[in-house]
């Protein structure tokens, strides 16, 4: 069903929530005194909607760089008469003391605060106001919540030197939290007395003490009749700990796993300990012992292992102590242990590093609270995706996306996650991915580029974008992706490979898009950025892909976009053109790109006078004889001159070379081209060519235009016959044939174009009615 989940459209609830959050002022709220958001007085929202608004808001602030957080957002939920909150999940720096304070009148049932480092002891007081209703509470990673600021006594002059100091609060306990069942204190600050803190809780069901070092956990036995879940990740255990755990007979989930890289652990896991757990914790359905070193061998010798089908039956277990289980475990954590590679493991779900299934289980289990382990698991997935074929592609993609979103500022996860995405989105997996999923990938890739100015992440992200159809698949984030790429290209110190990929992407993004897109990107500084790159390459005397792509990108962005053409001229583009021609006389691809671009400039009547200098006209005339890139350079040079000729003899403001001499060279060039030439060019519209037909001032321009149409409709009839017909080219050609000033050979060619198009029409007539 995972495929279905990823393909189904967003629910109406999700779409409405998203819309309201992005348009609070126009939907639920108004602005008081132009600054404070207030809920409209006639609004009442139940907890199902309020919870979603708050949780989605946190998600948006965290993962969508375009979304602006509101300082007064949480005050919208301050009055339980109009808004109800029950279950909320708040994360990181998004939430501060005053935000919790704002909602203190709400009857919260579930409050998860994850890595909220800005919360201080003021929030402990706010928690008390939820004490009568709270069932689940997480303070995971809220490392400052037990600190308060204290002014030292006397405070005359001393305040200036030491205005406040952080003091640990020692008298807070969970007194009065009578309904609290689920509590996560992971990564709690040292110095807080856990036993005193927890003693008032009558019947805890789940407790997480990850990353806390406690020498004595005897107090846990006070919940031996109620505790069903205990997490002691990264706690250095001892024999005493084991004896206490073995008494918690109601446990269904036990996690004593650890990060084997984090520090030196004295404790080693033995066969006896596992036997003790299996014998005493008879309700156990989930056990995590990841990262542990086994002190003695508790595996069945391979001789005795019953080979054949792998089995999860406890009786066949390759791990001896687990033969005593009544039924297979639902989950067994064996990540970074030698046990995960055994044949028979009595569990439905195993986290480990043996194969794709185990690795995905690890990413799934540890992403939320253990980024240090998740990044290593994603690294293993990266190897699988790179070397083998992923069999659970959609699950893999969604898990990596979740990890990247959840740990936007974790360098290891951003590096390994972005690398994995590159392999998981490449062409062989393309068919299995929905539009929605591919859009999610693009979003997290752009988030990574935005928040992480690190070379490896930037490179991985750019490479991943190359796996998408550009511009189509990136169009929904068009402005943002262009800004990010230009930002990369404008950095003073640049990694050569990133530069190359970024220029390639920029070029692809301005190819085949609407003119308003091109204008918008031009205004972002696109033209200037490309010219700067060209300038740098010229200074180094290198003509590489970056140089060629930059000219190609300028060719694309100036296509039928006069504003960008003007920018090119204003930023000394012509000077660079001449310098490149001189420095790289043999580079055919470069010449083609540069002349394609100048063809676009020449199409703009207001800009043509700037091309009318002896130097430029001589250069264009000489390029008519160029054999570079088939006919492309000669063809484009002739196109530039055809537009200039179209302005008539009075616009020819130079003595050298003579207009007639250039006209003669143009005729000679056109006659030398092979009409069947396959082309390195792509016309979206014939308008600039068609405007050269109905005129008598420059027959050679008319001839160039007719040749261009004849070549394109005969070599690529399927593409260009319909375009010519649609844009009204046929009547223009017919009128031209009647003109006295048109040359006989031009008229002959025009007749052939018309004939081609009518044959094409007849062949493609729809006779299926």
XYZ file of C-alpha atoms in Angstrom:
769
model
C 0.000 0.000 0.000
C 3.031 2.286 0.203
C 2.841 3.113 -3.489
C -0.772 4.107 -3.046
C 0.101 6.351 -0.126
C 2.690 8.243 -2.112
C 0.509 8.597 -5.206
C -2.723 9.702 -3.588
C -3.349 13.445 -3.738
C -3.216 15.514 -0.556
C -6.397 15.413 1.524
C -8.706 18.417 1.432
C -7.897 18.976 5.114
C -4.164 19.201 4.338
C -4.701 21.554 1.387
C -6.979 23.842 3.417
C -4.596 23.880 6.384
C -1.698 24.763 4.117
C -3.674 27.510 2.386
C -4.845 29.048 5.667
C -1.312 29.044 7.138
C 0.111 30.726 4.058
C -2.722 33.285 4.044
C -3.609 33.753 7.705
C -4.529 37.379 7.235
C -6.922 36.648 4.397
C -8.577 33.616 6.014
C -8.763 33.105 9.796
C -7.171 36.332 10.999
C -6.953 40.091 10.744
C -4.074 42.412 11.659
C -4.574 44.515 14.771
C -2.707 47.865 14.652
C -0.921 46.610 11.537
C 1.243 44.223 13.527
C -0.546 41.676 15.727
C -2.439 38.748 14.227
C -5.878 38.244 15.787
C -8.431 35.526 15.149
C -11.735 36.774 13.669
C -14.204 36.981 16.582
C -16.795 34.642 15.024
C -14.410 31.696 14.626
C -14.575 28.496 16.655
C -12.198 25.655 15.752
C -12.179 22.152 17.273
C -8.951 20.434 18.326
C -8.765 18.292 15.148
C -8.261 21.492 13.143
C -6.213 23.461 15.708
C -3.758 20.596 16.293
C -3.216 20.314 12.559
C -2.746 24.081 12.167
C -0.082 24.181 14.887
C 1.739 21.010 13.794
C 1.725 22.010 10.118
C 2.906 25.510 11.026
C 5.956 24.036 12.782
C 6.608 21.799 9.771
C 6.355 24.725 7.328
C 8.665 26.991 9.320
C 11.147 24.154 9.502
C 11.129 22.958 5.908
C 9.858 25.755 3.660
C 12.266 28.648 3.363
C 9.669 30.835 1.634
C 7.251 30.546 4.564
C 7.458 33.480 6.966
C 6.961 32.639 10.682
C 4.615 34.932 12.666
C 5.713 36.216 16.032
C 2.164 36.171 17.389
C 1.095 32.828 15.888
C 0.675 30.916 19.166
C -1.438 33.717 20.690
C -4.181 32.753 18.193
C -4.740 29.660 20.374
C -4.741 31.390 23.739
C -8.499 31.212 24.355
C -10.013 27.712 24.716
C -13.462 29.206 24.040
C -12.589 29.755 20.370
C -9.743 27.285 19.748
C -9.023 23.883 21.259
C -5.608 22.197 21.322
C -5.088 18.593 22.399
C -2.039 17.032 20.710
C 0.845 19.160 19.510
C 4.413 18.497 18.383
C 6.830 21.427 18.588
C 10.415 21.376 17.380
C 13.705 23.215 17.698
C 14.168 26.993 17.806
C 10.648 27.610 16.439
C 9.173 27.542 19.937
C 10.103 29.862 22.801
C 8.921 30.317 26.376
C 6.306 32.937 25.418
C 4.770 30.572 22.820
C 4.027 27.883 25.399
C 2.920 30.583 27.812
C 0.399 31.810 25.197
C -1.413 28.451 25.114
C -1.247 27.654 28.850
C -5.067 27.652 29.237
C -5.435 24.771 26.787
C -6.167 21.266 28.075
C -3.292 19.511 26.341
C -3.301 15.719 26.288
C -0.078 15.255 24.342
C 2.865 17.659 24.149
C 6.043 16.722 22.313
C 8.900 19.217 22.590
C 11.826 17.982 20.510
C 15.223 19.749 20.650
C 13.559 23.002 21.730
C 16.778 24.574 22.941
C 15.270 28.045 23.451
C 12.943 26.851 26.212
C 14.086 27.735 29.746
C 12.770 26.999 33.235
C 9.986 29.545 32.616
C 8.421 26.798 30.510
C 8.565 24.340 33.394
C 6.077 26.610 35.150
C 3.874 26.643 32.045
C 3.962 22.814 31.957
C 2.335 22.803 35.407
C -0.738 24.471 33.879
C -1.200 21.390 31.644
C -0.568 18.946 34.514
C -4.198 17.901 35.112
C -4.757 16.748 31.484
C -1.345 15.729 30.139
C -0.990 12.013 29.293
C 2.104 12.155 27.015
C 5.064 14.500 27.380
C 8.401 14.651 25.601
C 11.190 17.040 26.581
C 13.702 15.302 24.322
C 16.808 17.427 23.728
C 15.350 20.502 25.486
C 18.747 21.098 27.042
C 17.984 24.453 28.696
C 14.565 23.786 30.150
C 15.997 23.152 33.632
C 17.996 26.392 33.608
C 16.767 29.747 34.808
C 18.486 33.101 34.710
C 19.334 34.547 38.071
C 20.543 38.013 38.942
C 23.372 37.850 41.479
C 22.609 39.645 44.773
C 23.521 43.280 45.417
C 23.508 43.987 41.701
C 24.847 47.518 41.691
C 27.998 47.420 39.591
C 28.105 43.669 39.360
C 25.178 43.577 36.918
C 27.295 45.110 34.184
C 30.009 42.496 34.569
C 27.778 39.480 35.091
C 24.185 40.565 34.417
C 22.640 37.065 34.569
C 23.907 33.561 35.090
C 22.330 30.223 34.286
C 21.277 28.298 37.378
C 20.007 24.736 37.429
C 16.475 24.359 38.830
C 16.527 21.505 41.331
C 13.150 21.719 43.042
C 10.870 20.980 40.076
C 9.060 17.608 40.126
C 6.103 16.101 38.286
C 3.909 16.565 41.372
C 0.267 16.908 40.297
C 0.767 15.316 36.842
C -1.648 12.579 37.866
C -2.558 11.392 34.357
C 0.961 11.331 32.875
C 1.710 7.892 31.375
C 4.266 8.502 28.637
C 7.405 10.524 29.317
C 10.522 11.157 27.239
C 13.411 12.896 29.028
C 16.018 11.988 26.399
C 19.311 13.947 26.600
C 18.247 15.542 29.880
C 20.836 17.853 31.340
C 23.240 16.396 33.940
C 22.615 17.461 37.495
C 18.848 16.995 37.490
C 17.849 14.298 39.956
C 15.764 11.971 37.780
C 14.511 9.891 40.709
C 13.145 12.901 42.629
C 11.719 14.391 39.447
C 9.767 11.220 38.601
C 8.769 9.930 42.058
C 5.321 11.640 42.128
C 4.182 9.862 38.952
C 1.905 7.078 40.080
C 1.706 4.762 37.090
C 4.166 5.405 34.272
C 3.687 3.229 31.195
C 6.561 4.440 28.987
C 9.828 6.123 29.906
C 12.702 7.266 27.688
C 15.984 8.185 29.397
C 18.186 8.229 26.261
C 21.642 9.669 26.686
C 21.389 10.051 30.463
C 23.992 8.429 32.714
C 22.462 6.969 35.879
C 24.450 4.669 38.137
C 21.418 3.646 40.125
C 18.137 2.864 38.389
C 16.601 0.970 41.330
C 13.767 3.530 41.498
C 12.371 2.100 38.242
C 10.956 -0.860 40.165
C 8.239 1.397 41.601
C 6.565 1.052 38.165
C 7.149 -2.679 37.754
C 3.394 -3.235 37.451
C 2.801 -0.459 34.892
C 5.934 0.112 32.772
C 5.529 -1.378 29.277
C 8.241 0.583 27.441
C 11.735 1.553 28.591
C 14.410 3.249 26.463
C 17.942 3.549 27.867
C 19.802 4.373 24.622
C 23.448 5.307 25.251
C 23.255 4.660 28.990
C 26.342 2.796 30.166
C 24.869 -0.265 31.850
C 26.097 -2.455 34.698
C 25.033 -5.700 36.352
C 22.809 -3.648 38.725
C 20.956 -2.094 35.761
C 20.319 -5.555 34.290
C 18.924 -6.887 37.578
C 16.515 -3.932 37.815
C 15.372 -4.296 34.176
C 14.701 -8.027 34.699
C 12.168 -7.110 37.425
C 10.076 -4.936 35.074
C 7.979 -7.918 34.048
C 5.306 -5.947 32.192
C 7.834 -4.593 29.625
C 6.811 -5.039 26.013
C 9.472 -2.751 24.535
C 13.059 -2.544 25.821
C 15.776 -0.508 24.152
C 19.297 -0.698 25.598
C 20.974 0.116 22.260
C 23.923 2.453 21.919
C 25.962 4.399 19.405
C 29.124 2.317 19.273
C 31.133 5.386 18.191
C 29.967 7.804 20.862
C 32.222 6.886 23.792
C 33.929 4.007 25.534
C 31.508 1.623 27.214
C 32.630 -0.779 29.915
C 29.512 -2.940 29.628
C 29.523 -5.921 27.261
C 26.413 -7.901 26.446
C 26.490 -11.614 27.311
C 24.488 -14.715 26.565
C 23.399 -14.795 30.220
C 21.910 -11.267 30.036
C 19.870 -12.126 26.956
C 18.702 -15.353 28.619
C 17.673 -13.348 31.684
C 15.566 -10.995 29.535
C 13.913 -13.836 27.626
C 13.064 -15.715 30.854
C 11.774 -12.753 32.880
C 10.292 -10.322 30.368
C 7.678 -12.693 29.027
C 5.604 -9.958 27.332
C 8.523 -8.619 25.282
C 7.603 -7.894 21.640
C 10.350 -5.406 20.809
C 14.016 -5.384 21.836
C 16.855 -3.146 20.649
C 20.461 -4.114 21.373
C 22.042 -2.220 18.433
C 25.684 -1.173 18.768
C 26.553 -3.689 21.498
C 29.609 -5.871 21.557
C 28.808 -9.473 22.460
C 31.270 -10.660 25.066
C 30.882 -14.368 24.294
C 29.514 -16.210 21.384
C 25.771 -16.684 21.720
C 25.229 -17.876 18.188
C 24.411 -21.449 17.230
C 27.396 -23.122 15.490
C 26.732 -23.104 11.757
C 27.014 -26.913 11.697
C 23.882 -27.195 13.821
C 21.959 -24.472 11.969
C 19.139 -26.040 10.022
C 19.762 -24.704 6.558
C 17.109 -24.199 3.914
C 14.426 -21.493 4.059
C 15.303 -18.691 6.493
C 12.903 -18.825 9.380
C 11.701 -16.477 12.104
C 10.582 -19.355 14.309
C 12.260 -19.019 17.759
C 12.974 -22.765 17.791
C 15.293 -22.385 14.779
C 16.927 -19.136 15.963
C 20.620 -18.684 15.119
C 20.876 -16.587 18.316
C 20.742 -19.172 21.112
C 19.033 -17.166 23.913
C 16.128 -16.292 21.615
C 15.208 -19.965 21.262
C 13.410 -19.454 24.564
C 10.959 -16.882 23.108
C 7.311 -17.954 23.057
C 6.744 -16.199 19.693
C 8.830 -14.097 17.244
C 9.494 -10.480 18.253
C 7.738 -7.736 16.315
C 11.004 -5.743 16.224
C 14.614 -6.595 16.984
C 17.304 -3.890 16.774
C 20.660 -5.369 15.724
C 22.133 -2.386 13.837
C 25.948 -2.404 13.913
C 26.140 -5.751 15.699
C 27.525 -8.995 14.290
C 24.208 -10.750 14.996
C 22.266 -9.085 12.178
C 24.076 -11.162 9.561
C 22.905 -14.535 10.907
C 20.519 -16.750 8.987
C 17.570 -17.276 11.355
C 16.476 -14.212 13.345
C 13.207 -14.637 15.268
C 11.652 -11.236 14.501
C 9.297 -9.833 11.866
C 11.292 -6.615 11.573
C 15.047 -6.392 12.119
C 17.228 -3.280 11.982
C 20.757 -4.072 10.821
C 23.264 -3.596 8.026
C 22.951 -6.938 6.235
C 20.532 -5.974 3.431
C 18.183 -3.293 2.155
C 15.249 -4.344 4.344
C 17.337 -4.161 7.567
C 18.878 -0.821 6.561
C 15.471 0.730 5.790
C 14.156 -0.550 9.119
C 17.101 1.190 10.807
C 16.469 4.522 9.063
C 12.789 4.270 9.961
C 13.416 3.438 13.614
C 16.172 5.980 14.388
C 15.504 9.068 12.238
C 13.516 11.081 14.749
C 15.882 11.016 17.741
C 19.181 9.503 16.568
C 20.612 11.402 13.577
C 24.119 10.071 14.353
C 22.932 6.512 13.622
C 20.543 7.495 10.823
C 23.333 9.095 8.775
C 25.312 5.836 8.884
C 22.234 3.852 7.882
C 21.561 6.236 4.964
C 25.191 5.789 3.942
C 24.569 2.035 3.688
C 21.427 2.709 1.630
C 23.513 4.944 -0.648
C 25.849 1.999 -1.329
C 22.904 -0.302 -2.046
C 21.332 2.215 -4.443
C 24.669 2.836 -6.148
C 25.800 -0.766 -6.582
C 22.639 -2.883 -6.639
C 19.051 -2.096 -7.486
C 16.741 -0.902 -4.712
C 13.756 -3.198 -4.381
C 11.771 -0.898 -2.052
C 12.332 2.325 -3.908
C 9.335 4.313 -2.715
C 9.891 3.448 0.924
C 13.590 4.293 0.587
C 12.831 7.659 -1.026
C 10.245 8.613 1.548
C 12.523 7.691 4.441
C 15.403 9.747 3.034
C 13.087 12.711 2.386
C 11.814 12.503 5.990
C 15.367 12.356 7.388
C 16.497 15.346 5.301
C 13.467 17.376 6.390
C 13.823 16.388 10.028
C 17.561 17.180 10.251
C 17.962 20.179 7.995
C 21.041 21.392 9.870
C 22.824 18.077 10.345
C 25.792 18.010 8.000
C 26.220 14.222 7.962
C 22.590 13.573 7.089
C 22.553 16.312 4.466
C 25.661 14.869 2.787
C 24.641 11.188 2.827
C 20.945 11.934 2.192
C 21.581 14.157 -0.821
C 23.965 11.544 -2.266
C 21.359 8.785 -1.794
C 18.698 10.936 -3.496
C 20.890 11.209 -6.581
C 20.894 7.439 -7.052
C 17.258 6.959 -6.010
C 15.916 9.438 -8.588
C 17.974 8.381 -11.600
C 16.340 7.241 -14.818
C 16.029 3.534 -14.059
C 13.635 4.284 -11.194
C 11.754 7.020 -13.017
C 8.643 5.025 -13.914
C 7.933 4.122 -10.290
C 7.761 7.702 -9.018
C 4.665 9.877 -8.835
C 4.651 13.595 -9.572
C 3.937 14.242 -5.897
C 6.942 12.234 -4.738
C 9.276 13.831 -7.284
C 8.113 17.262 -6.156
C 8.911 16.355 -2.559
C 12.429 15.377 -3.648
C 12.886 18.720 -5.409
C 11.700 20.581 -2.298
C 14.178 18.871 0.030
C 16.997 19.268 -2.497
C 16.350 23.014 -2.688
C 16.142 23.201 1.130
C 19.544 21.518 1.289
C 21.059 23.951 -1.196
C 19.608 26.851 0.731
C 20.614 25.962 4.246
C 23.898 24.211 3.515
C 26.636 26.129 1.745
C 28.865 23.083 1.826
C 30.564 21.863 -1.360
C 29.544 18.193 -1.168
C 25.909 18.977 -0.371
C 25.733 21.603 -3.130
C 27.249 19.204 -5.658
C 24.962 16.323 -4.668
C 21.907 18.585 -4.842
C 22.824 19.970 -8.269
C 23.508 16.468 -9.596
C 20.153 15.249 -8.266
C 18.349 18.093 -10.073
C 19.932 16.826 -13.304
C 17.799 13.657 -12.917
C 14.647 15.705 -13.532
C 13.080 16.898 -16.775
C 14.110 20.521 -16.973
C 12.373 22.935 -17.087
C 9.056 20.993 -16.819
C 9.535 19.294 -13.454
C 11.157 22.334 -11.828
C 8.629 24.843 -13.098
C 6.628 24.852 -9.822
C 9.755 26.197 -8.034
C 11.080 28.134 -11.010
C 12.090 31.365 -9.363
C 13.618 29.719 -6.318
C 15.752 27.205 -8.202
C 17.136 29.947 -10.467
C 17.988 32.157 -7.500
C 19.823 29.285 -5.812
C 21.848 28.431 -8.925
C 22.777 32.054 -9.582
C 23.791 32.325 -5.955
C 26.136 29.348 -6.420
C 27.593 30.827 -9.608
C 28.147 34.237 -8.031
C 30.291 32.918 -5.203
C 33.827 34.249 -5.511
C 35.560 30.927 -4.840
C 34.103 28.155 -6.849
C 34.369 24.444 -7.163
C 34.909 23.709 -10.859
C 32.562 20.708 -11.031
C 29.684 22.481 -9.252
C 30.130 25.470 -11.534
C 29.847 23.235 -14.583
C 26.685 21.488 -13.356
C 25.078 24.768 -12.219
C 25.671 26.452 -15.598
C 24.278 23.389 -17.361
C 21.144 23.569 -15.166
C 20.768 27.327 -15.714
C 20.969 26.751 -19.447
C 18.360 23.979 -19.354
C 16.047 26.147 -17.215
C 15.861 28.965 -19.769
C 15.460 26.662 -22.755
C 11.873 26.209 -23.978
C 10.144 28.339 -21.346
C 7.749 31.259 -21.668
C 9.082 34.762 -22.161
C 7.792 36.019 -18.817
C 9.976 33.370 -17.146
C 12.979 34.557 -19.158
C 12.307 38.184 -18.272
C 11.992 37.345 -14.567
C 15.264 35.393 -14.583
C 16.949 38.213 -16.519
C 15.905 40.629 -13.764
C 17.504 38.319 -11.194
C 20.891 39.025 -12.737
C 21.168 35.974 -14.997
C 22.753 37.832 -17.949
C 25.295 39.557 -15.733
C 26.220 36.268 -14.006
C 26.864 34.475 -17.318
C 28.961 37.350 -18.636
C 31.035 37.331 -15.449
C 31.713 33.604 -15.893
C 32.752 34.206 -19.519
C 35.017 37.062 -18.407
C 36.723 34.770 -15.860
C 37.268 32.015 -18.407
C 38.680 34.525 -20.912
C 41.126 35.791 -18.322
C 42.283 32.178 -17.786
C 42.364 31.634 -21.562
C 40.201 28.522 -21.145
C 37.357 27.517 -23.384
C 35.679 24.659 -21.505
C 32.106 23.510 -20.953
C 31.415 26.382 -18.571
C 32.358 28.868 -21.308
C 30.229 27.079 -23.916
C 27.241 26.557 -21.600
C 27.357 30.224 -20.534
C 27.064 31.432 -24.141
C 24.400 28.807 -24.806
C 22.440 30.025 -21.761
C 22.682 33.610 -23.021
C 21.443 32.428 -26.433
C 18.424 30.790 -24.764
C 17.571 33.615 -22.389
C 17.657 36.290 -25.105
C 15.335 34.340 -27.430
C 12.475 36.748 -28.265
C 13.199 38.620 -25.020
C 14.293 42.186 -25.915
C 14.967 43.225 -22.294
C 17.589 40.515 -21.916
C 19.120 41.353 -25.313
C 19.488 44.947 -24.180
C 21.088 43.823 -20.942
C 23.599 41.783 -22.927
C 24.644 44.878 -24.880
C 24.688 47.142 -21.802
C 27.044 44.791 -19.934
C 29.678 44.877 -22.719
C 28.546 41.590 -24.230
C 29.798 42.565 -27.690
C 33.288 43.261 -26.365
C 33.377 39.746 -24.877
C 32.075 38.291 -28.142
C 34.969 39.816 -30.118
C 37.546 38.801 -27.506
C 36.290 35.198 -27.503
C 36.386 35.027 -31.317
C 39.966 36.280 -31.265
C 41.117 34.052 -28.385
C 39.402 30.859 -29.597
C 39.325 30.959 -33.410
C 38.953 27.157 -33.721
C 36.129 26.556 -31.211
C 33.164 25.770 -33.454
C 30.571 25.070 -30.749
C 31.461 28.379 -29.100
C 31.060 30.310 -32.363
C 27.660 28.711 -32.963
C 26.389 29.660 -29.473
C 27.688 33.231 -29.741
C 26.140 33.803 -33.163
C 22.843 32.236 -32.140
C 22.701 34.817 -29.366
C 23.601 37.716 -31.697
C 20.821 36.512 -34.004
C 18.404 37.170 -31.116
C 19.881 40.641 -30.529
C 19.612 41.466 -34.248
C 15.886 40.626 -34.208
C 15.251 43.642 -31.910
C 14.850 46.727 -34.141
C 15.769 49.237 -31.392
C 19.067 47.448 -30.689
C 20.279 46.962 -34.273
C 21.931 50.408 -34.531
C 24.379 49.208 -31.833
C 25.528 46.415 -34.182
C 26.142 48.875 -37.019
C 29.896 49.410 -36.660
C 32.616 48.639 -39.227
C 34.200 46.219 -36.799
C 31.050 44.170 -36.148
C 29.835 44.132 -39.770
C 33.301 42.977 -40.932
C 33.303 40.193 -38.357
C 29.800 39.008 -39.373
C 30.728 39.169 -43.075
C 33.878 37.110 -42.540
C 31.929 34.508 -40.581
C 29.701 33.948 -43.632
C 32.537 31.839 -45.019
C 32.899 29.823 -41.804
C 32.436 26.077 -42.134
C 32.186 25.700 -38.353
C 29.545 23.299 -37.047
C 28.160 22.477 -40.514
C 26.284 25.533 -41.698
C 25.306 26.851 -38.263
C 27.849 29.664 -37.841
C 27.497 30.843 -41.441
C 23.670 30.585 -41.211
C 23.511 32.618 -37.981
C 25.924 35.265 -39.268
C 23.730 35.587 -42.368
C 20.638 35.836 -40.130
C 22.176 38.723 -38.172
C 23.049 40.546 -41.417
C 19.586 39.809 -42.897
C 17.916 41.734 -40.063
C 20.395 44.601 -40.433
C 19.809 44.755 -44.238
C 16.045 44.794 -43.583
C 16.437 48.316 -42.084
C 17.363 49.605 -45.586
C 20.316 51.497 -47.092
C 19.680 54.612 -44.988
C 20.424 52.643 -41.782
C 23.824 51.617 -43.163
C 25.820 54.265 -41.336
C 29.328 53.029 -42.196
C 31.680 53.482 -45.145
C 33.458 50.140 -44.862
C 32.491 47.483 -45.765
C 30.003 48.577 -48.509
C 26.432 47.361 -48.222
C 26.434 45.878 -51.755
C 29.652 43.995 -51.078
C 28.158 42.400 -47.948
C 24.938 41.556 -49.860
C 27.025 39.766 -52.499
C 28.809 37.701 -49.842
C 25.444 36.797 -48.280
C 24.065 35.469 -51.614
C 27.225 33.445 -52.127
C 26.985 31.969 -48.614
C 23.315 30.950 -48.918
C 23.975 29.299 -52.286
C 26.798 27.256 -50.784
C 24.618 25.627 -48.086
C 23.201 22.126 -48.443
C 19.398 22.374 -48.274
C 19.204 18.983 -46.524
C 21.448 20.047 -43.609
C 20.355 18.547 -40.301
C 20.125 21.376 -37.816
C 21.485 22.291 -34.420
C 18.705 24.778 -33.772
C 15.224 24.852 -32.312
C 12.577 27.413 -33.343
C 9.604 27.954 -31.029
C 8.184 30.563 -33.395
C 8.839 31.654 -37.003
C 7.697 35.218 -36.335
C 11.201 36.803 -36.601
C 11.793 34.958 -39.929
C 8.327 35.646 -41.368
C 8.680 39.415 -40.871
C 11.478 39.391 -43.473
C 9.150 38.064 -46.243
C 6.726 40.922 -47.126
C 9.333 43.568 -48.121
C 11.238 44.750 -51.179
C 14.067 46.652 -49.519
C 16.370 43.637 -49.038
C 15.773 40.669 -51.392
C 18.724 38.822 -49.832
C 17.017 38.890 -46.407
C 13.872 37.556 -48.062
C 15.937 34.785 -49.604
C 17.630 33.867 -46.306
C 14.210 33.653 -44.598
C 12.770 31.468 -47.392
C 15.834 29.189 -47.358
C 15.495 28.797 -43.577
C 11.824 27.785 -43.889
C 12.489 25.425 -46.809
C 15.309 23.655 -44.953
C 13.253 23.228 -41.763
C 10.008 22.033 -43.372
C 11.824 19.540 -45.597
C 14.181 18.098 -42.941
C 11.726 18.223 -39.970
C 8.233 18.304 -41.564
C 6.367 16.912 -38.517
C 7.577 19.740 -36.316
C 7.783 22.734 -38.646
C 4.978 22.308 -41.245
C 2.256 22.705 -38.564
C 4.136 25.646 -37.001
C 4.425 27.481 -40.324
C 0.746 26.890 -41.144
C -0.363 27.934 -37.639
C 1.633 31.183 -37.760
C 0.160 32.240 -41.125
C 3.302 31.686 -43.203
C 1.551 30.309 -46.332
C -0.332 33.523 -47.335
C 2.867 35.535 -46.731
C 4.820 33.246 -49.066
C 2.046 33.428 -51.707
C 2.083 37.232 -51.565
C 5.859 37.259 -51.840
C 5.723 35.144 -55.016
C 3.652 37.956 -56.623
C 6.205 40.656 -55.711
C 8.220 42.132 -58.573
C 11.253 42.851 -56.370
C 11.666 39.237 -55.180
C 14.358 37.163 -56.930
C 13.234 34.322 -59.195
C 15.139 31.687 -57.153
C 13.485 32.942 -53.949
C 10.042 32.510 -55.542
C 10.953 28.984 -56.698
C 11.958 28.086 -53.166
C 8.774 29.629 -51.716
C 6.652 27.440 -54.032
C 8.490 24.341 -52.762
C 7.781 25.366 -49.138
C 4.052 25.761 -49.895
C 4.022 22.415 -51.725
C 5.736 20.658 -48.780
C 3.166 22.012 -46.351
C 0.153 21.075 -48.473
C 1.536 17.530 -48.986
C 2.091 17.278 -45.258
C -1.483 18.409 -44.590
C -2.962 15.885 -47.009
C -0.915 13.006 -45.591
C -2.001 13.863 -42.075
C -5.680 14.491 -42.767
C -7.790 12.779 -40.143
C -10.011 10.372 -42.121
C -11.105 8.319 -39.144
C -14.566 9.846 -38.754
